[in-house]
Coordinates of N, CA and C in Angstrom, one line a residue:
M1437 N -0.1 -12.3 3.6 CA 1.0 -12.3 2.7 C 2.0 -13.4 3.1
E1438 N 2.4 -14.1 2.1 CA 3.4 -15.2 2.4 C 4.8 -14.7 2.7
F1439 N 5.5 -15.5 3.5 CA 6.9 -15.2 3.9 C 7.8 -14.8 2.7
L1440 N 7.7 -15.7 1.6 CA 8.6 -15.5 0.5 C 8.1 -14.3 -0.4
D1441 N 6.9 -13.8 -0.2 CA 6.5 -12.6 -0.9 C 7.2 -11.4 -0.2
L1442 N 7.5 -11.5 1.0 CA 8.1 -10.4 1.8 C 9.6 -10.4 1.9
V1443 N 10.2 -11.5 1.8 CA 11.6 -11.7 2.0 C 12.2 -12.1 0.7
K1444 N 13.1 -11.3 0.1 CA 13.8 -11.6 -1.1 C 15.3 -11.5 -0.9
I1445 N 16.1 -12.1 -1.8 CA 17.5 -11.9 -1.7 C 17.8 -10.4 -1.9
G1446 N 18.6 -9.9 -1.0 CA 18.9 -8.4 -1.0 C 18.1 -7.6 -0.1
S1447 N 17.0 -8.2 0.4 CA 16.2 -7.4 1.3 C 16.8 -7.4 2.7
N1448 N 16.3 -6.5 3.6 CA 16.8 -6.5 5.0 C 15.8 -7.1 5.9
V1449 N 16.3 -7.8 6.9 CA 15.5 -8.4 7.9 C 16.1 -8.1 9.3
K1450 N 15.3 -8.3 10.3 CA 15.8 -8.1 11.7 C 15.8 -9.5 12.3
V1451 N 16.9 -9.8 12.9 CA 17.0 -11.1 13.6 C 16.5 -11.0 15.0
N1452 N 15.7 -12.0 15.4 CA 15.2 -12.0 16.8 C 16.2 -13.0 17.6
I1453 N 17.2 -12.4 18.2 CA 18.2 -13.2 18.9 C 17.7 -14.1 20.0
D1454 N 16.6 -13.7 20.6 CA 16.0 -14.5 21.7 C 15.5 -15.8 21.2
L1455 N 15.2 -16.0 20.0 CA 14.7 -17.2 19.4 C 15.8 -18.2 18.9
S1456 N 17.0 -17.7 18.9 CA 18.0 -18.5 18.2 C 19.4 -18.5 19.0
K1457 N 19.5 -17.8 20.1 CA 20.8 -17.7 20.7 C 21.3 -19.0 21.3
D1458 N 20.5 -19.9 21.5 CA 20.9 -21.2 22.1 C 21.8 -22.0 21.1
R1459 N 21.7 -21.7 19.8 CA 22.4 -22.5 18.8 C 23.5 -21.7 18.1
L1460 N 23.7 -20.5 18.5 CA 24.7 -19.6 17.8 C 26.0 -19.4 18.6
S1461 N 27.0 -19.1 17.9 CA 28.3 -18.9 18.5 C 28.3 -17.5 19.2
T1462 N 29.3 -17.3 20.1 CA 29.4 -16.0 20.7 C 29.7 -14.9 19.7
K1463 N 30.5 -15.2 18.7 CA 30.9 -14.3 17.6 C 29.6 -13.8 16.9
T1464 N 28.7 -14.8 16.6 CA 27.5 -14.4 15.9 C 26.6 -13.6 16.8
I1465 N 26.4 -14.0 18.0 CA 25.6 -13.3 18.9 C 26.1 -11.8 19.1
D1466 N 27.4 -11.7 19.2 CA 28.0 -10.3 19.4 C 27.7 -9.5 18.1
A1467 N 27.8 -10.0 16.9 CA 27.4 -9.3 15.7 C 26.0 -8.9 15.7
I1468 N 25.1 -9.8 16.1 CA 23.7 -9.5 16.1 C 23.4 -8.4 17.1
N1469 N 24.0 -8.5 18.3 CA 23.8 -7.5 19.3 C 24.3 -6.1 18.9
E1470 N 25.3 -6.1 18.1 CA 25.8 -4.9 17.5 C 24.8 -4.3 16.5
N1471 N 24.3 -5.1 15.7 CA 23.3 -4.7 14.7 C 22.4 -5.9 14.3
S1472 N 21.2 -5.9 14.6 CA 20.3 -7.0 14.4 C 19.7 -6.9 13.0
I1473 N 20.0 -5.9 12.2 CA 19.5 -5.7 10.8 C 20.5 -6.4 9.9
C1474 N 20.1 -7.4 9.1 CA 20.9 -8.1 8.2 C 20.3 -8.2 6.8
Q1475 N 21.2 -8.4 5.9 CA 20.8 -8.5 4.5 C 20.6 -10.0 4.1
V1476 N 19.5 -10.3 3.4 CA 19.3 -11.7 3.0 C 20.2 -12.0 1.8
K1477 N 20.9 -13.1 1.9 CA 21.9 -13.5 0.8 C 21.4 -14.7 0.1
D1478 N 20.7 -15.6 0.7 CA 20.2 -16.9 0.1 C 19.2 -17.5 0.9
F1479 N 18.6 -18.6 0.4 CA 17.7 -19.4 1.1 C 18.2 -20.9 1.2
R1480 N 17.7 -21.6 2.1 CA 18.0 -23.1 2.2 C 16.9 -23.8 2.8
L1481 N 16.7 -25.0 2.3 CA 15.7 -25.9 2.9 C 16.2 -26.3 4.3
T1482 N 15.2 -26.4 5.2 CA 15.6 -26.9 6.5 C 15.3 -28.4 6.6
D1483 N 14.5 -28.8 7.5 CA 14.3 -30.3 7.6 C 13.1 -30.7 6.8
G1484 N 12.8 -30.0 5.7 CA 11.7 -30.3 4.9 C 10.4 -29.7 5.3
K1485 N 10.4 -29.0 6.4 CA 9.2 -28.4 6.9 C 9.2 -26.8 6.9
G1486 N 10.3 -26.3 6.5 CA 10.5 -24.8 6.5 C 11.6 -24.3 5.6
I1487 N 11.8 -23.0 5.6 CA 12.8 -22.4 4.8 C 13.8 -21.7 5.7
G1488 N 15.0 -21.9 5.4 CA 16.1 -21.2 6.2 C 16.5 -20.0 5.4
V1489 N 16.8 -18.9 6.1 CA 17.2 -17.7 5.4 C 18.7 -17.4 5.8
V1490 N 19.5 -17.3 4.7 CA 21.0 -17.0 5.0 C 21.1 -15.5 4.9
V1491 N 21.7 -14.9 6.0 CA 21.9 -13.5 6.0 C 23.3 -13.2 6.2
Q1492 N 23.7 -11.9 5.9 CA 25.0 -11.4 6.1 C 25.0 -10.5 7.4
L1493 N 25.8 -10.9 8.4 CA 25.8 -10.1 9.6 C 26.6 -8.9 9.5
S1494 N 26.6 -8.0 10.5 CA 27.3 -6.8 10.5 C 28.8 -7.0 10.5
N1495 N 29.3 -8.2 10.9 CA 30.7 -8.5 10.9 C 31.2 -9.1 9.6
G1496 N 30.2 -9.2 8.6 CA 30.6 -9.8 7.3 C 30.3 -11.3 7.2
E1497 N 30.2 -12.0 8.3 CA 29.9 -13.4 8.3 C 28.5 -13.7 7.8
K1498 N 28.3 -14.9 7.4 CA 27.0 -15.4 7.0 C 26.5 -16.4 8.0
E1499 N 25.2 -16.3 8.2 CA 24.6 -17.3 9.2 C 23.2 -17.5 8.7
W1500 N 22.6 -18.7 9.0 CA 21.2 -18.9 8.6 C 20.3 -19.0 9.8
F1501 N 19.0 -18.7 9.5 CA 18.0 -18.6 10.5 C 16.7 -19.3 10.0
F1502 N 15.9 -19.8 10.9 CA 14.6 -20.3 10.5 C 13.7 -19.0 10.2
E1503 N 12.7 -19.2 9.4 CA 11.9 -18.0 9.1 C 11.2 -17.4 10.3
N1504 N 10.9 -18.2 11.3 CA 10.3 -17.6 12.5 C 11.3 -16.8 13.4
E1505 N 12.6 -16.9 13.1 CA 13.6 -16.2 13.8 C 14.0 -14.8 13.3
I1506 N 13.4 -14.5 12.2 CA 13.6 -13.2 11.5 C 12.3 -12.5 11.3
Q1507 N 12.4 -11.1 11.1 CA 11.3 -10.3 10.8 C 11.6 -9.5 9.6
P1508 N 10.8 -9.6 8.5 CA 11.0 -8.8 7.3 C 10.8 -7.3 7.6
L1509 N 11.6 -6.5 6.9 CA 11.5 -5.0 7.1 C 11.0 -4.4 5.8
D1510 N 10.3 -3.3 5.9 CA 9.9 -2.5 4.7 C 11.0 -1.6 4.3
A1511 N 10.8 -0.8 3.2 CA 11.8 0.1 2.7 C 12.2 1.1 3.7
N1512 N 11.4 1.4 4.7 CA 11.7 2.4 5.7 C 12.3 1.8 6.9
G1513 N 12.6 0.5 6.9 CA 13.2 -0.2 8.1 C 12.2 -0.6 9.1
K1514 N 10.9 -0.5 8.9 CA 9.9 -0.9 9.8 C 9.6 -2.3 9.7
I1515 N 9.3 -3.0 10.8 CA 9.0 -4.4 10.8 C 7.6 -4.6 10.1
I1516 N 7.6 -5.6 9.2 CA 6.3 -6.0 8.5 C 5.8 -7.2 9.3
N1517 N 4.6 -7.0 9.9 CA 4.0 -8.1 10.6 C 3.5 -9.2 9.6
T1518 N 3.9 -10.4 9.9 CA 3.5 -11.6 9.1 C 2.4 -12.4 9.7

């Protein structure tokens, strides 16, 4: 199944902080450590080779991640393996 078949605006995803913490602010890292489940708000093109996913963090802030830095969740909150 393709990434965009699993991840839609409004769906929940889990952020893998280990893959992205080197580029994030302390405030963002703290929000993800508090709750790594985020809601998808939008998409953006990255460098032409991938899709960025804009999510809303537990502190209300928005941040974007590469598709390999997040994991889609099903309706029960279980990780969907891609």
